[in-house]
PDB file of C-alpha atoms in Angstrom:
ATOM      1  CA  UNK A   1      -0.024   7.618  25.924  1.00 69.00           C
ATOM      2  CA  UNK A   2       0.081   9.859  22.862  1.00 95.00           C
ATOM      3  CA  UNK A   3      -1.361   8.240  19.900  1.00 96.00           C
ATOM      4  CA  UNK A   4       2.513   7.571  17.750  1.00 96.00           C
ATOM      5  CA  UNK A   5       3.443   5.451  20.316  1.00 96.00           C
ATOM      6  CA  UNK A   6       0.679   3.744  21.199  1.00 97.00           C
ATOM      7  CA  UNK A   7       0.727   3.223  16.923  1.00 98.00           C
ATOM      8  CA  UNK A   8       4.068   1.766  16.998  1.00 97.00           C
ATOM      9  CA  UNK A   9       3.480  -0.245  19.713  1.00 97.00           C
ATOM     10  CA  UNK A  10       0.860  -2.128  17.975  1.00 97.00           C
ATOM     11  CA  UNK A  11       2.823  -2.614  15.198  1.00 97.00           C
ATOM     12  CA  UNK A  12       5.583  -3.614  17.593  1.00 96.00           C
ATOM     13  CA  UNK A  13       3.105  -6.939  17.388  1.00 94.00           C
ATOM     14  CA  UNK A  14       4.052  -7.988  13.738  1.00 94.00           C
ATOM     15  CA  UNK A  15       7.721  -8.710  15.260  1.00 93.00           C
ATOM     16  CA  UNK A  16       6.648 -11.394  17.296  1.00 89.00           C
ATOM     17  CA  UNK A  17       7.431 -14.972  16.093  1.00 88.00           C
ATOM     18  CA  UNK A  18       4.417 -16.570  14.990  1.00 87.00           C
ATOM     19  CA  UNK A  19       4.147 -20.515  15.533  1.00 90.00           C
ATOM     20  CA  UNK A  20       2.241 -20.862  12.454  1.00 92.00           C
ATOM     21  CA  UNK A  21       0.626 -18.741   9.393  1.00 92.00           C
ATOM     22  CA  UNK A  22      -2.281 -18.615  11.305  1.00 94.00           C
ATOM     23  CA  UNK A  23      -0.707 -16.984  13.993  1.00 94.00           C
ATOM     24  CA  UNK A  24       0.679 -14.877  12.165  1.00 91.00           C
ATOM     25  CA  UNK A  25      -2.893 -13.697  10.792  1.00 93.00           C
ATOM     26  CA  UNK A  26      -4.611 -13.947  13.900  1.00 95.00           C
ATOM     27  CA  UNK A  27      -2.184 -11.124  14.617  1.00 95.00           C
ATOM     28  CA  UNK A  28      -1.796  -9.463  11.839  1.00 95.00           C
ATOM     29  CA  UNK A  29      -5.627  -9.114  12.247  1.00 96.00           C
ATOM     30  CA  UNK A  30      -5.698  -7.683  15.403  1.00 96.00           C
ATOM     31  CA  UNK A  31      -3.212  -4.888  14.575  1.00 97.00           C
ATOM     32  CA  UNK A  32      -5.162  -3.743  11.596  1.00 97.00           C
ATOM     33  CA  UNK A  33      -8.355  -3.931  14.224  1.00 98.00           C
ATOM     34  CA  UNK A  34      -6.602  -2.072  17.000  1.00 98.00           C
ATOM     35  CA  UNK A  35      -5.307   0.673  14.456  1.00 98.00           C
ATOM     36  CA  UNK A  36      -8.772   0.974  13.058  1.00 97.00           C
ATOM     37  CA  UNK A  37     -10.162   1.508  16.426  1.00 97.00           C
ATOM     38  CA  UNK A  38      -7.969   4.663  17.253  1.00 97.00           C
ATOM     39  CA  UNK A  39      -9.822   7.446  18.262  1.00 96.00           C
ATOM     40  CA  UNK A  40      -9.904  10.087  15.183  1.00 95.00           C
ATOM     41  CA  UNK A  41      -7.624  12.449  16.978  1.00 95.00           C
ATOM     42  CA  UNK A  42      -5.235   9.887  15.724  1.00 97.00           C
ATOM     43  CA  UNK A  43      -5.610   9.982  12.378  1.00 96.00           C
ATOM     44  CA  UNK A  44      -2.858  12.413  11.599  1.00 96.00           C
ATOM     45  CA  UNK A  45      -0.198  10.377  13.680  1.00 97.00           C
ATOM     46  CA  UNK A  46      -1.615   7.020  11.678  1.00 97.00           C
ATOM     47  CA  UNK A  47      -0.744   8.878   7.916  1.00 97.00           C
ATOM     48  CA  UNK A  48       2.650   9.813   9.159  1.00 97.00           C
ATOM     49  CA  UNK A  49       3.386   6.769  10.227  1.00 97.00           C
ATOM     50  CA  UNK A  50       2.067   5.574   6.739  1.00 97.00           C
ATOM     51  CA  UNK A  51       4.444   8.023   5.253  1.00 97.00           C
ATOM     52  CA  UNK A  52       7.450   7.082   7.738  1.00 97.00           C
ATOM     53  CA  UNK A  53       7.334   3.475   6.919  1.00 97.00           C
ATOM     54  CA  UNK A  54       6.396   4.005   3.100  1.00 97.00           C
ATOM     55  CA  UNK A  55      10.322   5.684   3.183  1.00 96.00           C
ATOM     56  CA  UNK A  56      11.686   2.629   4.220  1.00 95.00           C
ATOM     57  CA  UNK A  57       9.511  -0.026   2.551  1.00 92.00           C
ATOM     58  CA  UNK A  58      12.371  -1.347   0.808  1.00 91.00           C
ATOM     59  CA  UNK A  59      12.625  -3.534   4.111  1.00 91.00           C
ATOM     60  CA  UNK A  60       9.919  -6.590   4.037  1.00 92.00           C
ATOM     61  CA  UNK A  61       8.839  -5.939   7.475  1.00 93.00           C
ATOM     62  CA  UNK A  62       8.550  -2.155   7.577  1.00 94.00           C
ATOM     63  CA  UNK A  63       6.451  -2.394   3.833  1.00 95.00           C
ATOM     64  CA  UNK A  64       4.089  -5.142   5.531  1.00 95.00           C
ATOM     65  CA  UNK A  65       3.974  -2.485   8.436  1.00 97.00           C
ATOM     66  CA  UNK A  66       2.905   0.238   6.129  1.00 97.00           C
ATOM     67  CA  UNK A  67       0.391  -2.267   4.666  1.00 97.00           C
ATOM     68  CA  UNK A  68      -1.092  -2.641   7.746  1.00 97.00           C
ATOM     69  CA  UNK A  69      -1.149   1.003   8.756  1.00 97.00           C
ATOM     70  CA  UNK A  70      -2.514   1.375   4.751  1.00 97.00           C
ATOM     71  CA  UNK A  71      -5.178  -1.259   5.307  1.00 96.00           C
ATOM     72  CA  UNK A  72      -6.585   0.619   8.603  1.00 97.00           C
ATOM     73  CA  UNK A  73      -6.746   4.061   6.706  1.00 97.00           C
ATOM     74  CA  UNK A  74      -8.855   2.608   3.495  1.00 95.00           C
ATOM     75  CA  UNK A  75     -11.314   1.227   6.208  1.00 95.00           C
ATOM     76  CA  UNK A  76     -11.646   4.497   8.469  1.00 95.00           C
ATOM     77  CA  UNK A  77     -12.360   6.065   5.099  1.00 93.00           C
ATOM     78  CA  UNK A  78      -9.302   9.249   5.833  1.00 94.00           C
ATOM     79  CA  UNK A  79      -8.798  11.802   3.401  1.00 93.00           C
ATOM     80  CA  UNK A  80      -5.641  10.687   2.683  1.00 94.00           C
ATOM     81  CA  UNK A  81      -6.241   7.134   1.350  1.00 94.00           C
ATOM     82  CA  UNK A  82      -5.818   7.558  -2.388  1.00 95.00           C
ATOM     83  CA  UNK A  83      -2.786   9.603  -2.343  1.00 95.00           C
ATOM     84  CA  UNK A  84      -1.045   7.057   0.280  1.00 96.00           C
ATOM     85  CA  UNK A  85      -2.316   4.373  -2.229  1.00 96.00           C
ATOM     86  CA  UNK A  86      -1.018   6.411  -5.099  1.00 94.00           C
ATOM     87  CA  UNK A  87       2.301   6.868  -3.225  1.00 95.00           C
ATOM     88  CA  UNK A  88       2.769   3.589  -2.562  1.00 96.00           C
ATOM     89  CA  UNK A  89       1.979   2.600  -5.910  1.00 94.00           C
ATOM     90  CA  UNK A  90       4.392   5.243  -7.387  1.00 91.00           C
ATOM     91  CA  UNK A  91       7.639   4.254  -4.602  1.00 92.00           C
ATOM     92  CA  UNK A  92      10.634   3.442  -5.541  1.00 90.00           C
ATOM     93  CA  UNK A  93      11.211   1.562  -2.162  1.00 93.00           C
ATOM     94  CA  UNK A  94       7.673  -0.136  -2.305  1.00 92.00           C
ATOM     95  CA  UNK A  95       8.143  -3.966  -3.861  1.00 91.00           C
ATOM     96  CA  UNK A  96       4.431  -4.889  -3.514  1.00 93.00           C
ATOM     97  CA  UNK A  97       3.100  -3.259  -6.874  1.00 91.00           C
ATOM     98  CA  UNK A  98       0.344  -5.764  -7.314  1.00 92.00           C
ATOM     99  CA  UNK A  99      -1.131  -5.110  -4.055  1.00 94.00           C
ATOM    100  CA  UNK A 100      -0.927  -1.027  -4.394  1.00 94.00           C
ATOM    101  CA  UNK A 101      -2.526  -1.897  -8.021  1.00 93.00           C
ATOM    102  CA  UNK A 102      -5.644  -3.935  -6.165  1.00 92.00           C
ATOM    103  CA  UNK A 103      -5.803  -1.278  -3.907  1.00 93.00           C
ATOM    104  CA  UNK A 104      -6.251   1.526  -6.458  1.00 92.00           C
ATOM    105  CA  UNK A 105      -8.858  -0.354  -8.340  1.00 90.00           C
ATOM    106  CA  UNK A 106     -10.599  -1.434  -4.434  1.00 89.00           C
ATOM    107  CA  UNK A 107     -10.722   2.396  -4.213  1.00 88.00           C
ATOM    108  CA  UNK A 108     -12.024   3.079  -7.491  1.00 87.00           C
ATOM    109  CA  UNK A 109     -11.129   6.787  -8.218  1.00 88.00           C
ATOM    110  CA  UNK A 110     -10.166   7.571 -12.015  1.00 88.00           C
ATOM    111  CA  UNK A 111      -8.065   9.956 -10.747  1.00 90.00           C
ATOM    112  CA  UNK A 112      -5.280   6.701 -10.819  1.00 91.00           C
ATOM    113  CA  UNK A 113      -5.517   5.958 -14.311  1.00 90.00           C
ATOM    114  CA  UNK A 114      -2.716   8.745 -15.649  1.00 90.00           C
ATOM    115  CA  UNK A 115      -0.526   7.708 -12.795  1.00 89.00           C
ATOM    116  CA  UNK A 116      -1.180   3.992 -14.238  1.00 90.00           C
ATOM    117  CA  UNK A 117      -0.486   5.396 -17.706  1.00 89.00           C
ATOM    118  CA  UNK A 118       2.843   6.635 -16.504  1.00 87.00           C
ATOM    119  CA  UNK A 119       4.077   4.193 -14.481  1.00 86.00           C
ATOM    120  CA  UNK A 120       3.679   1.578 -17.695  1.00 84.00           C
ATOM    121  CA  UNK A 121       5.425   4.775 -19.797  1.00 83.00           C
ATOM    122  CA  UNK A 122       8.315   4.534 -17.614  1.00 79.00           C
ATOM    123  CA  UNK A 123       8.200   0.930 -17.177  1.00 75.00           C
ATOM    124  CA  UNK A 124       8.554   0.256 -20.926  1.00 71.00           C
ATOM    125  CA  UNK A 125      11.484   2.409 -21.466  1.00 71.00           C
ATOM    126  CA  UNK A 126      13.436   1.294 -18.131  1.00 64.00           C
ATOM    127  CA  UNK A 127      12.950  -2.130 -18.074  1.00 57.00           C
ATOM    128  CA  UNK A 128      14.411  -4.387 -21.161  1.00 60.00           C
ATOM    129  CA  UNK A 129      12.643  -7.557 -23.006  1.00 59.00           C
ATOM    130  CA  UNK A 130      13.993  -9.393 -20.468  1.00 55.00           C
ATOM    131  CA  UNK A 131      13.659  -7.861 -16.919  1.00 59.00           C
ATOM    132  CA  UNK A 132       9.404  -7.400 -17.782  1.00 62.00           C
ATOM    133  CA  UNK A 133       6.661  -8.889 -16.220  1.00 72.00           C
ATOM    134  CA  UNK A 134       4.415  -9.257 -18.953  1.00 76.00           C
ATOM    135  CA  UNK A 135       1.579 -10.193 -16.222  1.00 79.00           C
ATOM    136  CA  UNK A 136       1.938  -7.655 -14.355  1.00 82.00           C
ATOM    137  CA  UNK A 137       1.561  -5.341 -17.450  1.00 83.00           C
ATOM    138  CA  UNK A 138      -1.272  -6.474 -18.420  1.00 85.00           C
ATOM    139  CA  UNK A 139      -2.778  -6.427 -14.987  1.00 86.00           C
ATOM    140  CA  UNK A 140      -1.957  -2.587 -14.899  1.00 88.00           C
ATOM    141  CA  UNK A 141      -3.539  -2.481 -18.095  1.00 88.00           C
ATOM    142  CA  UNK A 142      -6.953  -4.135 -17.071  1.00 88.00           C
ATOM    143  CA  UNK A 143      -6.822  -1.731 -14.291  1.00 89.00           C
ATOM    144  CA  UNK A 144      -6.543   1.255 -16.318  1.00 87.00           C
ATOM    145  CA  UNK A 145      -9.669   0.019 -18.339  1.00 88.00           C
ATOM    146  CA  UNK A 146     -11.421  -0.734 -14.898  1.00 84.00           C
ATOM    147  CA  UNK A 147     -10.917   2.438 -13.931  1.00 86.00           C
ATOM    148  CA  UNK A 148     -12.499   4.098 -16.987  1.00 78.00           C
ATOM    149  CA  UNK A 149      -9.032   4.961 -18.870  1.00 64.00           C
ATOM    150  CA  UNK A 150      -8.726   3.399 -22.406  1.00 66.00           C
ATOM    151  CA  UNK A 151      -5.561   1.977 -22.138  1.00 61.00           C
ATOM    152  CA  UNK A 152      -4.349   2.268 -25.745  1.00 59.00           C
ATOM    153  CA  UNK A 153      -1.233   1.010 -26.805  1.00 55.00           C
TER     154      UNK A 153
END
């Protein structure tokens, strides 16, 4: 079996109904194990379907597919990790900031902080008084410092 479709047959998995949160973890679990044990002649096929599911992550299930698939690259330690990190971060179609944000800090590279710098940039002059997340602001801010970067502002 070539290595996309054995890929999205594992994350066929995370369809299944789970009969409890456990379950659903005990699963979830597995898939991230079974992706991590591909055999490196997969690892292209594993960042495209990264970047396949990353286009559509606007759906709940395909983003918590590309999570998985994300989770499985950061621990075989591919090439690729920070800028699938970054680009996940930087979606529009992404919802999961917060995790994107651990993920970048996790990963530790300072090459994240002027992509932090301007996502808040564009954040503050989008977004009104109203629509922020003051939290999550500040949480991008503490990562920016985290990460070496100053934030001042």
């Amino acid at each position: 079996m070539k290595c996309e479709e054995v890929i999205w047959q594992i994350l066929g998995l995370l369809d299944q109904e789970s009969k409890s949160v456990q379950d659903f973890l005990k699963i979830d679990k597995n898939c991230v194990q079974s992706l991590i044990s591909l055999d490196k002649a997969c690892c292209n096929a594993l960042v495209i379907a990264a970047r396949d599911l990353l286009k559509c992550a606007n759906d709940e299930q395909n983003e918590y597919k590309f999570q998985a698939v994300l989770r499985a690259i950061i621990s075989r330690q591919q090439s690729e990790t920070f800028e699938l990190i970054s680009d996940a971060f930087e979606s529009n179609e992404a919802i999961d900031k917060e995790t994107y944000l651990n993920y970048l800090c996790d990963f530790g590279d300072s090459r994240a902080v002027p992509k932090l710098i301007r996502f808040l940039e564009q954040y503050e002059t989008v977004n009104d008084e109203t629509q922020k997340n003051a939290s999550f602001v500040s949480l991008v801010k503490e990562a920016i410092d985290h990460l070496d970067g100053k934030y001042s502002q």
